[in-house]
């Protein structure tokens, strides 16, 4: 199947590479000619502009926008829409705010265009591991794009199957779902990222307590010099708290137990704030998620070892760099 990709950064470029490896075709565009050239070398067709990209796509067209949420995505969708024809599809695979998706979908529907929002998780590892996708949009467009989503998804792999799911939608255990109408995909991804904040904060605080177990504030008999790398490693194997985040933590501690390469300035990309706004609108308590977000704000004034660990995890799964 053919796909147009706009934005060839860490995730956009690797999404194209994964599709090409599976025999799909792609037309690619980015403001950076070097990024386009790299994908052309991998087998994609390059485009010099949005107009050129649309002209090179087969009808009905599918163009995936993989850009930062906000102005960059909004501007690109607004420029792309007039170039498309009835029954074409615009896909937003970034981390857009779900209410923006609802608005865009309604506006594009008036012109006969489909809008699909894809909450995409997988970070810099998606090329090899696959991407977990939470998809919003009308059934016609989502079903038409299924070959793309099926290729990008991680598949069942070695994850044990959940008993009782035999009659349920099989796409979920392949690593992607059609969550609902436009906006539903990014809404689910938004909550996913809010939960991610809480999980990361729990690991970070726990390891910070372990690190200070030899504090002079404690009686001598209660002081322990603990090997954090070994603790992370043993917890990966059979422990109830094992996870991919713990895998990344163990890898970071194996390289540098003191995490000296990190300042501990922990950024937030917006989804945690949006998650709390949704909780407020629904009158749902979200104590842990709120505390995790506020801890990131605090890290920008006074960083701790826990904050360094948060930075290490963010770099591990998403390639996020601390601000200089």
Coordinates of C-alpha atoms in Angstrom, one line a residue:
X1 CA 0.0 0.0 0.0
X2 CA 1.2 3.6 -0.6
X3 CA 1.5 6.2 2.0
X4 CA 2.6 9.8 2.0
X5 CA 4.7 10.9 5.0
X6 CA 5.2 14.6 6.0
X7 CA 7.8 15.0 8.7
X8 CA 10.8 12.7 8.8
X9 CA 12.1 13.1 12.3
X10 CA 12.8 10.3 14.8
X11 CA 9.5 8.6 14.4
X12 CA 8.3 9.7 11.0
X13 CA 11.4 8.5 9.3
X14 CA 11.4 5.1 11.0
X15 CA 7.7 4.6 10.3
X16 CA 8.5 4.9 6.6
X17 CA 11.5 2.5 6.9
X18 CA 9.3 -0.1 8.6
X19 CA 6.7 0.2 5.8
X20 CA 9.4 -0.1 3.1
X21 CA 10.9 -3.2 4.7
X22 CA 7.5 -4.8 4.4
X23 CA 7.0 -4.0 0.7
X24 CA 4.8 -0.9 1.0
X25 CA 5.6 2.3 -0.9
X26 CA 6.0 5.8 0.4
X27 CA 6.2 9.4 -0.9
X28 CA 8.1 11.5 1.7
X29 CA 8.5 15.2 2.4
X30 CA 10.3 17.2 5.0
X31 CA 11.7 20.7 5.3
X32 CA 15.1 19.1 5.4
X33 CA 16.3 17.9 2.0
X34 CA 18.9 15.7 3.8
X35 CA 16.0 13.9 5.6
X36 CA 14.2 13.3 2.3
X37 CA 17.4 12.1 0.6
X38 CA 18.0 9.6 3.3
X39 CA 14.6 8.0 2.8
X40 CA 14.9 8.1 -1.0
X41 CA 18.1 6.1 -0.5
X42 CA 16.1 3.6 1.5
X43 CA 13.6 3.2 -1.3
X44 CA 11.0 6.0 -0.8
X45 CA 10.0 8.5 -3.5
X46 CA 11.0 12.0 -2.5
X47 CA 8.8 15.1 -2.8
X48 CA 10.0 18.7 -3.0
X49 CA 6.8 20.2 -1.5
X50 CA 3.4 19.4 -0.2
X51 CA 2.0 19.9 -3.7
X52 CA 4.6 17.5 -5.2
X53 CA 3.8 14.9 -2.5
X54 CA 0.0 15.0 -3.2
X55 CA 0.7 14.8 -7.0
X56 CA 2.7 11.7 -6.5
X57 CA 0.1 9.9 -4.4
X58 CA -2.3 7.4 -5.9
X59 CA -6.1 8.0 -5.5
X60 CA -7.6 7.7 -2.9
X61 CA -4.6 9.3 -1.2
X62 CA -3.4 8.8 2.3
X63 CA -1.0 11.4 3.8
X64 CA 0.4 11.0 7.3
X65 CA 1.5 14.2 9.2
X66 CA 4.1 13.4 11.8
X67 CA 5.0 16.8 13.3
X68 CA 5.0 18.4 16.7
X69 CA 1.5 19.1 18.1
X70 CA 0.2 22.6 17.8
X71 CA 1.1 25.2 15.2
X72 CA 3.3 22.9 13.0
X73 CA 0.6 20.3 12.6
X74 CA -2.3 22.8 12.3
X75 CA -0.5 24.7 9.6
X76 CA 0.4 21.6 7.6
X77 CA -3.1 20.2 7.8
X78 CA -4.6 23.5 6.6
X79 CA -2.1 23.7 3.7
X80 CA -2.6 20.0 2.8
X81 CA -6.4 19.9 2.8
X82 CA -7.0 22.1 -0.2
X83 CA -4.6 19.9 -2.3
X84 CA -6.5 16.7 -1.5
X85 CA -9.7 15.4 -3.2
X86 CA -12.9 13.8 -2.0
X87 CA -12.3 10.5 -0.2
X88 CA -8.6 11.2 0.5
X89 CA -7.4 10.8 4.0
X90 CA -5.2 13.0 6.3
X91 CA -3.6 11.2 9.2
X92 CA -2.2 12.9 12.2
X93 CA 0.2 10.5 14.0
X94 CA 1.7 13.1 16.4
X95 CA 0.5 14.0 19.9
X96 CA -2.2 16.5 19.0
X97 CA -4.9 17.5 21.5
X98 CA -8.0 15.4 20.9
X99 CA -10.3 18.4 20.8
X100 CA -8.3 19.8 17.9
X101 CA -8.9 16.4 16.1
X102 CA -12.6 16.7 16.6
X103 CA -12.6 20.2 15.1
X104 CA -10.4 19.3 12.2
X105 CA -12.3 16.2 11.3
X106 CA -15.6 18.2 11.2
X107 CA -14.1 20.8 8.9
X108 CA -12.5 18.3 6.5
X109 CA -15.7 16.2 6.4
X110 CA -17.5 19.1 4.8
X111 CA -15.1 18.8 1.9
X112 CA -15.4 15.0 1.6
X113 CA -12.1 14.3 3.3
X114 CA -11.4 11.7 6.0
X115 CA -9.3 12.6 9.1
X116 CA -7.7 9.9 11.2
X117 CA -5.9 10.5 14.4
X118 CA -3.3 8.0 15.5
X119 CA -1.9 8.0 19.0
X120 CA 1.5 6.4 18.3
X121 CA 3.7 4.9 21.0
X122 CA 7.0 3.3 20.4
X123 CA 9.5 6.1 20.3
X124 CA 12.9 5.6 18.8
X125 CA 12.5 1.8 19.2
X126 CA 9.5 1.5 16.9
X127 CA 11.5 0.6 13.8
X128 CA 12.4 -2.8 15.3
X129 CA 9.8 -3.3 18.0
X130 CA 6.8 -1.9 16.1
X131 CA 4.4 0.9 17.2
X132 CA 1.4 0.6 19.6
X133 CA -1.3 2.6 17.9
X134 CA -4.6 4.0 19.2
X135 CA -6.7 5.1 16.2
X136 CA -9.6 7.5 15.9
X137 CA -11.7 8.2 12.8
X138 CA -14.5 6.8 10.6
X139 CA -14.6 3.1 10.0
X140 CA -14.3 3.4 6.2
X141 CA -11.0 5.2 6.4
X142 CA -9.5 3.2 9.2
X143 CA -10.4 -0.1 7.6
X144 CA -8.9 1.1 4.2
X145 CA -5.6 1.9 6.0
X146 CA -5.5 -1.4 7.9
X147 CA -2.6 -2.8 5.9
X148 CA -0.5 0.2 7.0
X149 CA -1.4 -0.2 10.7
X150 CA -1.0 -4.0 10.7
X151 CA 2.6 -3.5 9.3
X152 CA 3.5 -0.8 11.8
X153 CA 2.1 -2.7 14.8
X154 CA 4.4 -5.0 16.9
X155 CA 2.2 -8.1 16.5
X156 CA 1.6 -10.6 19.2
X157 CA 5.3 -11.5 19.6
X158 CA 6.2 -13.4 22.7
X159 CA 3.5 -11.7 24.9
X160 CA 1.2 -14.3 26.4
X161 CA -2.3 -14.2 25.1
X162 CA -5.1 -12.9 27.5
X163 CA -7.6 -15.7 28.3
X164 CA -11.2 -14.9 27.3
X165 CA -10.3 -12.6 24.3
X166 CA -11.2 -15.2 21.7
X167 CA -14.3 -13.4 20.5
X168 CA -12.9 -9.8 20.8
X169 CA -11.3 -7.6 18.1
X170 CA -8.0 -9.4 17.2
X171 CA -6.3 -6.1 16.4
X172 CA -5.8 -5.2 20.0
X173 CA -3.5 -8.1 20.7
X174 CA -1.6 -7.2 17.5
X175 CA -0.8 -3.8 19.1
X176 CA -3.4 -1.5 17.5
X177 CA -7.0 -0.6 18.0
X178 CA -9.7 1.5 16.4
X179 CA -10.6 3.4 19.6
X180 CA -13.6 5.3 18.2
X181 CA -14.5 8.4 16.2
X182 CA -12.2 11.3 15.4
X183 CA -10.4 12.4 18.6
X184 CA -10.7 9.0 20.4
X185 CA -7.3 7.8 19.3
X186 CA -5.4 10.8 20.7
X187 CA -7.6 10.9 23.8
X188 CA -6.5 7.3 24.6
X189 CA -2.9 8.2 23.8
X190 CA -3.2 11.3 26.1
X191 CA -4.3 9.2 29.0
X192 CA -1.5 6.6 28.1
X193 CA 1.1 9.4 28.5
X194 CA -0.5 10.6 31.7
X195 CA -0.1 7.1 33.2
X196 CA 3.4 7.0 31.8
X197 CA 4.2 10.1 34.0
X198 CA 3.0 8.3 37.1
X199 CA 4.8 5.1 36.4
X200 CA 8.1 6.9 35.7
X201 CA 7.7 9.0 38.9
X202 CA 7.2 5.9 41.0
X203 CA 10.3 4.2 39.7
X204 CA 12.3 7.5 40.1
X205 CA 11.2 8.0 43.7
X206 CA 11.8 4.4 44.6
X207 CA 15.3 4.4 43.3
X208 CA 16.0 7.7 44.9
X209 CA 15.1 6.2 48.3
X210 CA 17.3 3.2 47.6
X211 CA 20.2 5.5 46.7
X212 CA 19.9 7.3 50.0
X213 CA 19.7 4.2 52.1
X214 CA 23.3 4.9 53.3
X215 CA 22.4 8.4 54.6
X216 CA 24.2 9.7 57.6
X217 CA 20.8 10.7 58.9
X218 CA 20.1 7.0 59.6
X219 CA 21.4 4.9 62.5
X220 CA 24.6 3.0 61.4
X221 CA 22.9 -0.4 61.6
X222 CA 20.2 0.8 59.2
X223 CA 22.5 2.0 56.5
X224 CA 22.8 0.0 53.3
X225 CA 25.2 0.6 50.3
X226 CA 23.0 -0.8 47.6
X227 CA 23.9 -1.5 44.0
X228 CA 21.1 0.2 42.0
X229 CA 22.1 -1.4 38.8
X230 CA 21.8 -4.9 40.3
X231 CA 18.4 -4.0 41.9
X232 CA 17.0 -2.8 38.6
X233 CA 18.3 -5.9 36.9
X234 CA 16.9 -8.4 39.4
X235 CA 13.5 -6.6 39.3
X236 CA 13.4 -7.1 35.5
X237 CA 13.3 -10.9 36.0
X238 CA 10.1 -12.3 37.5
X239 CA 9.2 -9.2 39.6
X240 CA 5.7 -7.8 39.7
X241 CA 7.1 -4.3 38.8
X242 CA 9.0 -5.4 35.7
X243 CA 8.3 -3.3 32.6
X244 CA 9.9 -1.8 29.5
X245 CA 10.5 1.4 31.6
X246 CA 12.4 -0.7 34.1
X247 CA 14.4 -2.2 31.3
X248 CA 15.4 1.3 30.2
X249 CA 16.2 2.2 33.8
X250 CA 18.4 -0.9 34.2
X251 CA 20.3 -0.1 31.0
X252 CA 20.9 3.5 32.1
X253 CA 22.2 2.5 35.5
X254 CA 24.5 -0.2 33.9
X255 CA 26.1 2.6 31.8
X256 CA 26.3 5.2 34.6
X257 CA 25.1 4.3 38.1
X258 CA 25.2 8.0 39.2
X259 CA 23.5 9.2 36.0
X260 CA 26.0 12.1 35.8
X261 CA 25.2 12.6 32.2
X262 CA 21.8 14.1 33.2
X263 CA 21.0 17.4 34.9
X264 CA 17.6 16.2 36.0
X265 CA 15.6 19.0 34.2
X266 CA 12.5 17.0 33.2
X267 CA 10.4 18.5 30.4
X268 CA 6.8 17.7 29.8
X269 CA 5.3 17.6 26.3
X270 CA 1.7 18.6 27.1
X271 CA -0.1 15.3 27.4
X272 CA 0.2 15.2 31.2
X273 CA -1.4 18.6 31.5
X274 CA -4.2 17.6 29.1
X275 CA -4.8 14.4 31.0
X276 CA -5.4 16.4 34.2
X277 CA -7.7 18.8 32.4
X278 CA -9.8 15.9 31.2
X279 CA -9.9 14.5 34.8
X280 CA -11.1 17.9 36.0
X281 CA -13.8 18.0 33.3
X282 CA -14.9 14.5 34.2
X283 CA -14.6 15.1 38.0
X284 CA -12.3 12.1 38.3
X285 CA -9.6 12.2 41.0
X286 CA -6.1 11.7 39.5
X287 CA -3.8 12.3 42.6
X288 CA -0.8 10.3 41.3
X289 CA -0.8 11.7 37.8
X290 CA -1.1 15.3 39.2
X291 CA 1.8 14.7 41.6
X292 CA 3.9 13.3 38.8
X293 CA 3.3 16.4 36.6
X294 CA 4.1 18.8 39.4
X295 CA 7.3 16.9 40.2
X296 CA 8.4 17.7 36.7
X297 CA 7.7 21.4 37.2
X298 CA 9.7 21.2 40.5
X299 CA 12.7 19.5 38.7
X300 CA 13.3 22.7 36.8
X301 CA 14.1 24.6 40.0
X302 CA 15.9 21.9 42.0
X303 CA 16.8 18.6 40.4
X304 CA 17.3 15.3 42.4
X305 CA 18.6 11.9 41.5
X306 CA 15.0 10.9 40.9
X307 CA 14.8 13.6 38.2
X308 CA 18.0 12.4 36.6
X309 CA 16.3 9.0 36.3
X310 CA 13.2 10.5 34.7
X311 CA 15.5 12.2 32.2
X312 CA 17.3 8.9 31.5
X313 CA 14.0 7.1 30.9
X314 CA 12.7 9.8 28.6
X315 CA 15.9 9.6 26.6
X316 CA 15.7 5.8 26.6
X317 CA 12.3 5.4 25.0
X318 CA 11.9 8.6 23.0
X319 CA 15.3 10.0 22.5
X320 CA 14.3 13.2 24.4
X321 CA 17.3 15.4 25.2
X322 CA 17.4 17.7 28.2
X323 CA 17.2 21.5 27.4
X324 CA 20.7 23.1 27.4

